[in-house]
GROMACS .gro file of C-alpha atoms in nm:
model
  350
    1MET     CA    1   1.469  -1.654   0.226
    2THR     CA    2   1.627  -1.327   0.336
    3PRO     CA    3   1.876  -1.289   0.628
    4LEU     CA    4   1.614  -1.092   0.822
    5LEU     CA    5   1.365  -1.375   0.785
    6VAL     CA    6   1.627  -1.630   0.903
    7THR     CA    7   1.703  -1.416   1.208
    8ALA     CA    8   1.333  -1.382   1.291
    9LEU     CA    9   1.274  -1.757   1.268
   10LEU     CA   10   1.585  -1.888   1.440
   11VAL     CA   11   1.683  -1.635   1.706
   12PRO     CA   12   1.383  -1.411   1.788
   13ALA     CA   13   1.502  -1.361   2.146
   14ALA     CA   14   1.857  -1.264   2.055
   15ALA     CA   15   1.831  -1.009   1.775
   16PRO     CA   16   2.140  -0.784   1.742
   17VAL     CA   17   2.135  -0.465   1.947
   18GLY     CA   18   1.976  -0.181   1.748
   19LEU     CA   19   1.781  -0.412   1.517
   20PRO     CA   20   1.407  -0.440   1.592
   21THR     CA   21   1.284  -0.795   1.651
   22ALA     CA   22   1.084  -0.915   1.353
   23SER     CA   23   0.784  -1.146   1.350
   24VAL     CA   24   0.670  -1.359   1.058
   25ASP     CA   25   0.305  -1.440   0.989
   26SER     CA   26   0.135  -1.633   0.707
   27LEU     CA   27  -0.138  -1.511   0.473
   28THR     CA   28  -0.331  -1.750   0.249
   29PRO     CA   29  -0.561  -1.692  -0.051
   30ARG     CA   30  -0.940  -1.707  -0.016
   31THR     CA   31  -1.211  -1.665  -0.278
   32VAL     CA   32  -1.477  -1.404  -0.190
   33ARG     CA   33  -1.818  -1.485  -0.332
   34THR     CA   34  -2.020  -1.210  -0.164
   35TRP     CA   35  -1.810  -0.895  -0.168
   36SER     CA   36  -1.865  -0.665   0.132
   37ILE     CA   37  -1.531  -0.486   0.179
   38GLU     CA   38  -1.550  -0.116   0.085
   39LEU     CA   39  -1.240  -0.017  -0.109
   40PRO     CA   40  -1.060   0.321  -0.118
   41ALA     CA   41  -1.062   0.333  -0.500
   42GLU     CA   42  -1.257   0.180  -0.790
   43PRO     CA   43  -1.150  -0.187  -0.823
   44PHE     CA   44  -1.307  -0.256  -1.164
   45HIS     CA   45  -1.106  -0.235  -1.486
   46LYS     CA   46  -1.228  -0.228  -1.844
   47VAL     CA   47  -1.207  -0.559  -2.030
   48SER     CA   48  -0.995  -0.494  -2.337
   49GLY     CA   49  -0.826  -0.777  -2.522
   50ASP     CA   50  -0.725  -0.969  -2.211
   51ILE     CA   51  -0.735  -0.981  -1.834
   52PRO     CA   52  -0.373  -0.880  -1.763
   53ILE     CA   53  -0.280  -1.140  -1.502
   54SER     CA   54   0.057  -1.279  -1.609
   55SER     CA   55   0.121  -1.651  -1.637
   56ASP     CA   56   0.426  -1.840  -1.762
   57GLY     CA   57   0.462  -1.754  -2.130
   58SER     CA   58   0.167  -1.511  -2.132
   59ALA     CA   59   0.104  -1.152  -2.020
   60GLY     CA   60  -0.267  -1.213  -1.971
   61PHE     CA   61  -0.576  -1.429  -2.022
   62ALA     CA   62  -0.739  -1.363  -2.360
   63VAL     CA   63  -1.099  -1.236  -2.375
   64ARG     CA   64  -1.332  -1.175  -2.668
   65VAL     CA   65  -1.666  -0.996  -2.653
   66GLY     CA   66  -1.953  -1.153  -2.842
   67GLY     CA   67  -2.312  -1.028  -2.812
   68ASN     CA   68  -2.403  -1.015  -2.441
   69GLY     CA   69  -2.143  -1.280  -2.360
   70LEU     CA   70  -1.772  -1.277  -2.290
   71GLU     CA   71  -1.543  -1.551  -2.419
   72ILE     CA   72  -1.249  -1.613  -2.184
   73ASP     CA   73  -0.929  -1.814  -2.184
   74THR     CA   74  -0.943  -1.960  -1.831
   75ASP     CA   75  -0.636  -2.186  -1.843
   76GLY     CA   76  -0.378  -1.946  -1.988
   77ASP     CA   77  -0.308  -2.133  -2.314
   78GLY     CA   78  -0.409  -1.836  -2.529
   79GLU     CA   79  -0.734  -1.993  -2.656
   80VAL     CA   80  -1.076  -1.891  -2.527
   81ASP     CA   81  -1.249  -2.190  -2.370
   82ARG     CA   82  -1.549  -2.053  -2.179
   83THR     CA   83  -1.837  -1.818  -2.260
   84VAL     CA   84  -1.976  -1.614  -1.972
   85GLU     CA   85  -2.312  -1.437  -1.999
   86GLY     CA   86  -2.376  -1.376  -1.630
   87ARG     CA   87  -2.706  -1.310  -1.460
   88GLU     CA   88  -2.890  -0.991  -1.376
   89HIS     CA   89  -2.881  -0.866  -1.019
   90PRO     CA   90  -3.244  -0.828  -0.902
   91GLU     CA   91  -3.183  -0.484  -0.747
   92THR     CA   92  -2.908  -0.317  -0.950
   93LYS     CA   93  -3.015  -0.480  -1.281
   94VAL     CA   94  -2.645  -0.516  -1.364
   95ARG     CA   95  -2.544  -0.844  -1.528
   96HIS     CA   96  -2.262  -1.008  -1.333
   97ALA     CA   97  -2.057  -1.329  -1.325
   98ARG     CA   98  -1.755  -1.493  -1.166
   99VAL     CA   99  -1.483  -1.703  -1.323
  100THR     CA  100  -1.155  -1.852  -1.200
  101LEU     CA  101  -0.837  -1.811  -1.405
  102ALA     CA  102  -0.574  -2.083  -1.363
  103GLY     CA  103  -0.212  -2.077  -1.471
  104THR     CA  104   0.147  -2.119  -1.358
  105ARG     CA  105   0.403  -1.862  -1.250
  106ASP     CA  106   0.768  -1.971  -1.231
  107GLY     CA  107   0.636  -2.325  -1.259
  108VAL     CA  108   0.407  -2.291  -0.956
  109ALA     CA  109   0.032  -2.337  -1.020
  110PHE     CA  110  -0.200  -2.053  -0.917
  111SER     CA  111  -0.567  -1.963  -0.944
  112TYR     CA  112  -0.710  -1.611  -0.962
  113PRO     CA  113  -1.087  -1.567  -0.913
  114VAL     CA  114  -1.237  -1.274  -1.106
  115ARG     CA  115  -1.573  -1.096  -1.079
  116LEU     CA  116  -1.725  -0.952  -1.396
  117GLU     CA  117  -1.995  -0.692  -1.460
  118LEU     CA  118  -2.164  -0.578  -1.781
  119ARG     CA  119  -2.205  -0.201  -1.748
  120SER     CA  120  -2.323   0.061  -1.994
  121GLN     CA  121  -1.965   0.107  -2.120
  122GLY     CA  122  -1.910  -0.268  -2.158
  123TRP     CA  123  -1.762  -0.551  -1.953
  124VAL     CA  124  -1.543  -0.469  -1.652
  125TRP     CA  125  -1.352  -0.697  -1.415
  126ALA     CA  126  -1.201  -0.700  -1.067
  127SER     CA  127  -1.026  -0.947  -0.841
  128SER     CA  128  -1.259  -1.172  -0.641
  129SER     CA  129  -1.009  -1.302  -0.389
  130ILE     CA  130  -0.805  -1.184  -0.091
  131MET     CA  131  -0.493  -1.283   0.097
  132GLN     CA  132  -0.595  -1.323   0.459
  133GLY     CA  133  -0.429  -1.407   0.788
  134MET     CA  134  -0.313  -1.262   1.116
  135ILE     CA  135  -0.030  -1.021   1.184
  136GLY     CA  136   0.024  -1.077   1.553
  137LYS     CA  137  -0.330  -1.097   1.690
  138THR     CA  138  -0.478  -0.865   1.427
  139PRO     CA  139  -0.664  -1.006   1.124
  140VAL     CA  140  -0.568  -0.855   0.788
  141GLN     CA  141  -0.705  -0.898   0.436
  142LEU     CA  142  -0.504  -0.790   0.130
  143ILE     CA  143  -0.686  -0.699  -0.193
  144ASP     CA  144  -0.537  -0.674  -0.544
  145LEU     CA  145  -0.689  -0.333  -0.612
  146ASP     CA  146  -0.483  -0.241  -0.918
  147GLY     CA  147  -0.553  -0.576  -1.087
  148ASN     CA  148  -0.201  -0.687  -1.178
  149GLY     CA  149  -0.209  -1.020  -0.994
  150SER     CA  150   0.000  -0.900  -0.700
  151PHE     CA  151  -0.155  -0.822  -0.360
  152THR     CA  152   0.141  -0.628  -0.219
  153ASP     CA  153   0.177  -0.308  -0.424
  154VAL     CA  154   0.231  -0.022  -0.178
  155GLY     CA  155   0.004   0.273  -0.251
  156ARG     CA  156  -0.195   0.082  -0.515
  157ASP     CA  157  -0.339  -0.228  -0.347
  158ALA     CA  158  -0.566  -0.229  -0.041
  159VAL     CA  159  -0.582  -0.388   0.304
  160ALA     CA  160  -0.859  -0.426   0.561
  161VAL     CA  161  -0.727  -0.437   0.919
  162GLY     CA  162  -0.880  -0.571   1.239
  163GLY     CA  163  -1.189  -0.721   1.080
  164SER     CA  164  -1.300  -0.385   0.938
  165GLU     CA  165  -1.499  -0.386   0.615
  166ILE     CA  166  -1.350  -0.044   0.527
  167ALA     CA  167  -1.018  -0.101   0.351
  168GLN     CA  168  -0.727   0.143   0.333
  169PHE     CA  169  -0.452   0.156   0.073
  170LEU     CA  170  -0.167  -0.083   0.146
  171GLY     CA  171   0.128   0.100   0.297
  172GLU     CA  172   0.471   0.027   0.437
  173THR     CA  173   0.321   0.042   0.787
  174LEU     CA  174   0.014  -0.099   0.962
  175LEU     CA  175  -0.152  -0.037   1.297
  176VAL     CA  176  -0.166  -0.386   1.445
  177ASP     CA  177  -0.213  -0.496   1.808
  178GLY     CA  178  -0.226  -0.127   1.903
  179GLU     CA  179   0.123  -0.065   1.764
  180LEU     CA  180   0.257   0.099   1.451
  181ARG     CA  181   0.462  -0.163   1.265
  182SER     CA  182   0.668  -0.170   0.946
  183VAL     CA  183   0.548  -0.456   0.724
  184THR     CA  184   0.690  -0.623   0.414
  185PHE     CA  185   0.565  -0.928   0.227
  186GLU     CA  186   0.733  -1.223   0.056
  187THR     CA  187   0.580  -1.492  -0.164
  188SER     CA  188   0.542  -1.821   0.020
  189GLY     CA  189   0.400  -2.099  -0.200
  190ALA     CA  190   0.047  -1.995  -0.294
  191GLY     CA  191   0.038  -1.742  -0.008
  192LEU     CA  192   0.248  -1.470   0.151
  193SER     CA  193   0.473  -1.423   0.451
  194ALA     CA  194   0.420  -1.095   0.638
  195ILE     CA  195   0.742  -0.977   0.805
  196SER     CA  196   0.685  -0.699   1.059
  197HIS     CA  197   0.864  -0.509   1.335
  198ALA     CA  198   0.802  -0.199   1.542
  199TYR     CA  199   0.823   0.121   1.333
  200SER     CA  200   1.143   0.308   1.420
  201GLY     CA  201   1.084   0.640   1.244
  202GLU     CA  202   0.941   0.965   1.377
  203VAL     CA  203   0.567   0.968   1.449
  204GLY     CA  204   0.291   1.213   1.533
  205THR     CA  205  -0.080   1.175   1.607
  206LEU     CA  206  -0.348   1.214   1.339
  207ASP     CA  207  -0.695   1.279   1.483
  208LEU     CA  208  -1.008   1.275   1.264
  209ARG     CA  209  -1.262   1.239   1.546
  210SER     CA  210  -1.230   1.507   1.813
  211GLN     CA  211  -1.298   1.808   1.586
  212PHE     CA  212  -1.558   1.646   1.360
  213ASN     CA  213  -1.890   1.829   1.398
  214GLY     CA  214  -2.194   1.627   1.294
  215LYS     CA  215  -2.475   1.406   1.421
  216GLY     CA  216  -2.385   1.106   1.208
  217VAL     CA  217  -2.169   0.810   1.307
  218MET     CA  218  -1.832   0.798   1.131
  219LEU     CA  219  -1.842   0.467   0.944
  220GLY     CA  220  -1.518   0.509   0.753
  221ALA     CA  221  -1.233   0.759   0.720
  222VAL     CA  222  -0.927   0.665   0.513
  223VAL     CA  223  -0.615   0.880   0.487
  224GLN     CA  224  -0.313   0.829   0.263
  225SER     CA  225   0.023   1.005   0.281
  226VAL     CA  226   0.102   1.230  -0.013
  227ASP     CA  227   0.401   1.009  -0.099
  228ARG     CA  228   0.160   0.707  -0.095
  229LYS     CA  229   0.384   0.513   0.145
  230HIS     CA  230   0.133   0.506   0.433
  231SER     CA  231  -0.244   0.477   0.467
  232PHE     CA  232  -0.479   0.429   0.763
  233GLU     CA  233  -0.850   0.384   0.832
  234LEU     CA  234  -0.911   0.608   1.137
  235SER     CA  235  -1.288   0.615   1.189
  236LYS     CA  236  -1.259   0.415   1.515
  237ALA     CA  237  -0.955   0.600   1.655
  238LYS     CA  238  -1.133   0.821   1.912
  239SER     CA  239  -0.815   0.999   2.025
  240GLY     CA  240  -0.632   0.972   1.695
  241ALA     CA  241  -0.356   0.730   1.605
  242LYS     CA  242   0.024   0.732   1.587
  243VAL     CA  243   0.133   0.760   1.221
  244PRO     CA  244   0.463   0.836   1.046
  245VAL     CA  245   0.532   1.208   1.009
  246GLY     CA  246   0.445   1.367   0.674
  247ARG     CA  247   0.153   1.507   0.481
  248TYR     CA  248  -0.173   1.313   0.453
  249ARG     CA  249  -0.492   1.351   0.254
  250LEU     CA  250  -0.835   1.226   0.347
  251VAL     CA  251  -0.919   1.003   0.050
  252SER     CA  252  -1.259   0.869   0.155
  253ALA     CA  253  -1.513   0.910   0.435
  254LYS     CA  254  -1.859   0.776   0.509
  255LEU     CA  255  -2.123   0.880   0.765
  256GLY     CA  256  -2.435   0.704   0.885
  257LEU     CA  257  -2.739   0.812   1.087
  258GLY     CA  258  -2.984   0.528   1.132
  259GLU     CA  259  -3.032   0.387   0.783
  260ALA     CA  260  -2.915   0.709   0.615
  261ARG     CA  261  -2.571   0.729   0.451
  262ALA     CA  262  -2.356   1.003   0.298
  263THR     CA  263  -2.002   0.998   0.160
  264ALA     CA  264  -1.740   1.270   0.120
  265ASN     CA  265  -1.586   1.386  -0.205
  266THR     CA  266  -1.244   1.495  -0.074
  267GLY     CA  267  -1.090   1.639  -0.391
  268MET     CA  268  -1.098   2.003  -0.273
  269MET     CA  269  -0.961   1.939   0.078
  270SER     CA  270  -0.612   2.051   0.186
  271SER     CA  271  -0.352   1.805   0.306
  272LEU     CA  272  -0.279   1.757   0.677
  273LYS     CA  273   0.078   1.789   0.806
  274VAL     CA  274   0.172   1.550   1.086
  275LYS     CA  275   0.476   1.664   1.288
  276SER     CA  276   0.695   1.459   1.519
  277GLY     CA  277   0.544   1.430   1.866
  278LYS     CA  278   0.253   1.660   1.776
  279THR     CA  279  -0.120   1.606   1.725
  280THR     CA  280  -0.287   1.714   1.401
  281ALA     CA  281  -0.667   1.729   1.419
  282LEU     CA  282  -0.901   1.780   1.123
  283ALA     CA  283  -1.188   2.025   1.178
  284TRP     CA  284  -1.461   1.910   0.939
  285GLY     CA  285  -1.832   1.845   0.909
  286SER     CA  286  -2.065   2.129   1.016
  287PRO     CA  287  -2.121   2.406   0.935
  288ILE     CA  288  -2.238   2.282   0.595
  289LYS     CA  289  -2.281   2.537   0.318
  290ALA     CA  290  -2.526   2.460   0.037
  291SER     CA  291  -2.509   2.614  -0.308
  292PHE     CA  292  -2.710   2.534  -0.617
  293SER     CA  293  -2.765   2.622  -0.981
  294TYR     CA  294  -3.086   2.631  -1.181
  295SER     CA  295  -3.209   2.660  -1.536
  296LYS     CA  296  -3.475   2.901  -1.664
  297GLU     CA  297  -3.682   2.873  -1.979
  298GLY     CA  298  -3.947   3.138  -2.022
  299SER     CA  299  -4.133   3.161  -1.692
  300GLU     CA  300  -4.032   2.808  -1.587
  301VAL     CA  301  -3.748   2.760  -1.335
  302THR     CA  302  -3.599   2.412  -1.293
  303LEU     CA  303  -3.408   2.304  -0.981
  304ASP     CA  304  -3.220   1.972  -0.984
  305PRO     CA  305  -3.122   1.797  -0.656
  306GLU     CA  306  -2.813   1.661  -0.835
  307ARG     CA  307  -2.693   2.019  -0.881
  308VAL     CA  308  -2.700   2.115  -0.514
  309ARG     CA  309  -2.357   2.117  -0.348
  310TYR     CA  310  -2.319   2.056   0.027
  311VAL     CA  311  -1.971   2.161   0.141
  312GLY     CA  312  -1.835   2.109   0.493
  313ALA     CA  313  -1.593   2.304   0.711
  314ALA     CA  314  -1.279   2.149   0.555
  315LYS     CA  315  -1.412   2.187   0.198
  316GLU     CA  316  -1.527   1.826   0.186
  317ARG     CA  317  -1.831   1.787  -0.039
  318TRP     CA  318  -2.101   1.555   0.095
  319VAL     CA  319  -2.259   1.341  -0.176
  320GLY     CA  320  -2.450   1.018  -0.228
  321TRP     CA  321  -2.725   1.093   0.025
  322ASP     CA  322  -2.923   0.773   0.074
  323PRO     CA  323  -3.205   0.831   0.137
  324VAL     CA  324  -3.218   1.182  -0.005
  325GLY     CA  325  -3.335   1.329   0.327
  326LYS     CA  326  -3.526   1.646   0.396
  327SER     CA  327  -3.523   1.893   0.107
  328PRO     CA  328  -3.422   2.257   0.146
  329THR     CA  329  -3.701   2.507   0.075
  330PHE     CA  330  -3.644   2.735  -0.224
  331HIS     CA  331  -3.813   3.076  -0.240
  332VAL     CA  332  -3.864   3.224  -0.588
  333LYS     CA  333  -3.907   3.601  -0.548
  334ASP     CA  334  -4.000   3.894  -0.765
  335ALA     CA  335  -3.673   4.072  -0.843
  336ASN     CA  336  -3.829   4.415  -0.805
  337THR     CA  337  -4.057   4.379  -0.501
  338GLY     CA  338  -3.896   4.086  -0.319
  339LYS     CA  339  -4.235   3.921  -0.291
  340VAL     CA  340  -4.222   3.540  -0.269
  341LEU     CA  341  -4.390   3.401  -0.579
  342VAL     CA  342  -4.329   3.028  -0.525
  343ASP     CA  343  -4.205   2.802  -0.247
  344ALA     CA  344  -4.054   2.480  -0.381
  345VAL     CA  345  -3.903   2.158  -0.244
  346PHE     CA  346  -3.758   1.855  -0.419
  347PRO     CA  347  -4.010   1.573  -0.462
  348GLY     CA  348  -3.937   1.237  -0.304
  349SER     CA  349  -3.746   1.380  -0.006
  350CYS     CA  350  -3.813   1.231   0.336
   0.00000   0.00000   0.00000
């Protein structure tokens, strides 16, 4: 137990002058059977030799692929003891399964639920549990995104805040109870202790809403600082939010209009600089520029909807349209006369 933790527990009303008062909250593990949290990065990892969750005397739980099944060491003794074949999802047609790994770490027993999928490239795995609790009055859920058995890796693990199903990367700070707080975590039995206090560094305002131009509802918008120390989900922050100064990148975004959905590929976007006491607003969305490529063989011209690029005002590329939506109209003209020879649209568009 650290001195800061002792101070927070024993004398919360008499912290030394200049030191922010800390609060301590508990997070406990919970198995997730139906996964609904959207993560800021791919959570699945290729199965290769073992599932690298360390246990006393072992760096991982052994696995061995056989036919359509997967043989797994579930108790950490180095010997495979269970064969998992999984079952096919009725919609995705992907074979999937769940299994719980059990071991000890520093003599303390732990369990680690895992979800498995059989994809075209082979079996992959991801954590199937969270650490959940309240920091102040705000619910939080920590996810082991990088798959090393820890839920508290800054910049690599994920956290959903305030009941949101859109997770951000875990950072050194969180927006909880309307306040920016510094947060650290300590192991506490099978769970974690979250130790937080008001952030004391310089802050500015990051605004992703006021200069967004589009008809859709912003369902998710996750930023991460370039140094990976801070991350926030800002889709609900109508006037922006106070964040530590520095440069940030939009790492994921999702829009909805009725049942329609589209996501942003943010790889070509510039970073956003947040200055102390200033507001930085991102101008994105419309106008959208569309470009496309085609192939020609003899007199036949082929247009592929997967090869049309829709790029927004901040160079974000909108992808994953579901449903496809209304198709653009393509005019094939005679190069010499300009006469329209064919009007074409993509089939299956609504």
